Amino acid sequence: MQLLPEYVFGRLNAEKQRRRSEGIDIIDFGMGNPDMPASRDAIDKIRDVLDDEKAHRYSRAAGIPHLLRAVSDHYKQVYGVDLDSESEIITTIGSKEGLSHLSLALLGPGDICAVPEPYFPVHMWSAVIAGAAVCTIPVTDDAGEMILSLEKLDERPKVLYLNYPHNPTGKTVELSFFEQMVSWCRDHSVVLIHDFAYKDITFGGYEAPSVMQVPRAKEVAVEFFTMSKSYNMAGWRCGFCLGNKEIIALLARIKAFFDYGMFTPIQVAAIISLRKDQSGVRKLAQKYELRRDALLDGLRRAGWEVPAGRGAMFVWAPIPEPFRDMGSYRFAEWLLDEAEVLVTPGTGFGSAGEGFVRMSLVENTHRIRQATRQIHRAMRA
């Protein structure tokens, strides 16, 4: 416990709540918490299933068969990937639970885990909680560069975490990146864990590849995806791990000691969302793209130039030059004080995040434009 830092969203989020309780209208770009609802079909279905008395019992821990088949069909339809629904897919209570328990299943004292930095906290700290030593390497969209960083490590890692579209930087990759990384992991017997939480939140015609599209990826890799972002079901806590059957079996084994699986009505609602026409998912991504464009345009008008990414529901913004000496955390505090806008300091994602702040696209375009005007006034003053 002495190793664990304060969680990145803790202190500033508490300060946001305090100010809102005092009547101050804080515009929140902090946590990546979707502000739009789940589909009406999913909501109606969960209400229907709640009336079934049997639905309130413990569920099948690995996931009900119809849901596992829906995930398998989804990957076949979208990515052309064949997955055995009974041995190569397991449900998780959101991706964080699955990632955390998989670290416990795969890692222990004496093991090495490689994590690209800046990192989503669970990638780093789940390995630490498991007792492993973590080596960080720079986040990049160049597989050759990443492999070179891995080769420079003093010891070969047992596990490598990847996450594209990337949280927090928004970096994206092509399928060729995964082809090279899978090849390297196969050659060196490294387990590859890919967090695919933002698989559908992509912009400008870009489509994010799945690591499972790589031939023989299932020899070394598993992939997590979740209903949270693509289907606005964050609070429902519904995710999946899929790929290598031995790794799936290990995750199932350790989860058996920790939980009884997801609430059945949530699983049935997830089936409806996966099997229905996916045009709603595409429209959702378009809304995030409009928000991203509104935020970048407003910041540009304030004299704050920020590059546009192709994926994820965040803007990864370098601190403007006149404020850079403040550092990420102090700059985030300054924005909260002077502009009444909450952002996440880059240092919450590791020391490599210093000099940046992350802005989540979880406010509507009207609120985003209001925020950029307030930021402009504060910076000008």
Short mmCIF file of N, CA and C in Angstrom, two decimals, residues 100-106 249-259:
data_model
loop_
_atom_site.label_atom_id
_atom_site.label_comp_id
_atom_site.label_asym_id
_atom_site.label_seq_id
_atom_site.Cartn_x
_atom_site.Cartn_y
_atom_site.Cartn_z
N SER A 100 -7.00 -6.01 -13.65
CA SER A 100 -6.40 -6.17 -12.33
C SER A 100 -6.26 -7.64 -11.95
N HIS A 101 -7.31 -8.41 -12.17
CA HIS A 101 -7.25 -9.82 -11.83
C HIS A 101 -6.31 -10.59 -12.75
N LEU A 102 -6.21 -10.16 -14.01
CA LEU A 102 -5.27 -10.84 -14.90
C LEU A 102 -3.83 -10.60 -14.46
N SER A 103 -3.54 -9.39 -13.98
CA SER A 103 -2.20 -9.15 -13.44
C SER A 103 -1.90 -10.08 -12.28
N LEU A 104 -2.89 -10.28 -11.40
CA LEU A 104 -2.70 -11.21 -10.28
C LEU A 104 -2.49 -12.64 -10.76
N ALA A 105 -3.16 -13.00 -11.86
CA ALA A 105 -3.03 -14.36 -12.38
C ALA A 105 -1.69 -14.60 -13.07
N LEU A 106 -1.13 -13.57 -13.69
CA LEU A 106 0.06 -13.76 -14.52
C LEU A 106 1.36 -13.33 -13.85
N ALA A 249 -8.30 -19.04 -19.38
CA ALA A 249 -8.54 -20.03 -18.33
C ALA A 249 -7.94 -19.58 -17.00
N LEU A 250 -6.76 -18.96 -17.04
CA LEU A 250 -6.15 -18.45 -15.81
C LEU A 250 -6.98 -17.32 -15.21
N LEU A 251 -7.47 -16.43 -16.07
CA LEU A 251 -8.31 -15.35 -15.58
C LEU A 251 -9.60 -15.90 -14.97
N ALA A 252 -10.19 -16.90 -15.62
CA ALA A 252 -11.41 -17.51 -15.09
C ALA A 252 -11.13 -18.16 -13.73
N ARG A 253 -9.98 -18.77 -13.59
CA ARG A 253 -9.63 -19.47 -12.35
C ARG A 253 -9.49 -18.50 -11.19
N ILE A 254 -8.80 -17.38 -11.43
CA ILE A 254 -8.60 -16.44 -10.32
C ILE A 254 -9.88 -15.67 -10.02
N LYS A 255 -10.67 -15.36 -11.08
CA LYS A 255 -11.93 -14.65 -10.85
C LYS A 255 -12.90 -15.48 -10.03
N ALA A 256 -12.80 -16.81 -10.13
CA ALA A 256 -13.69 -17.68 -9.36
C ALA A 256 -13.56 -17.45 -7.87
N PHE A 257 -12.40 -16.95 -7.42
CA PHE A 257 -12.18 -16.68 -6.00
C PHE A 257 -12.58 -15.27 -5.59
N PHE A 258 -12.90 -14.42 -6.59
CA PHE A 258 -13.17 -13.02 -6.28
C PHE A 258 -14.61 -12.58 -6.56
N ASP A 259 -15.27 -13.17 -7.56
CA ASP A 259 -16.61 -12.67 -7.89
C ASP A 259 -17.46 -13.78 -8.50
#
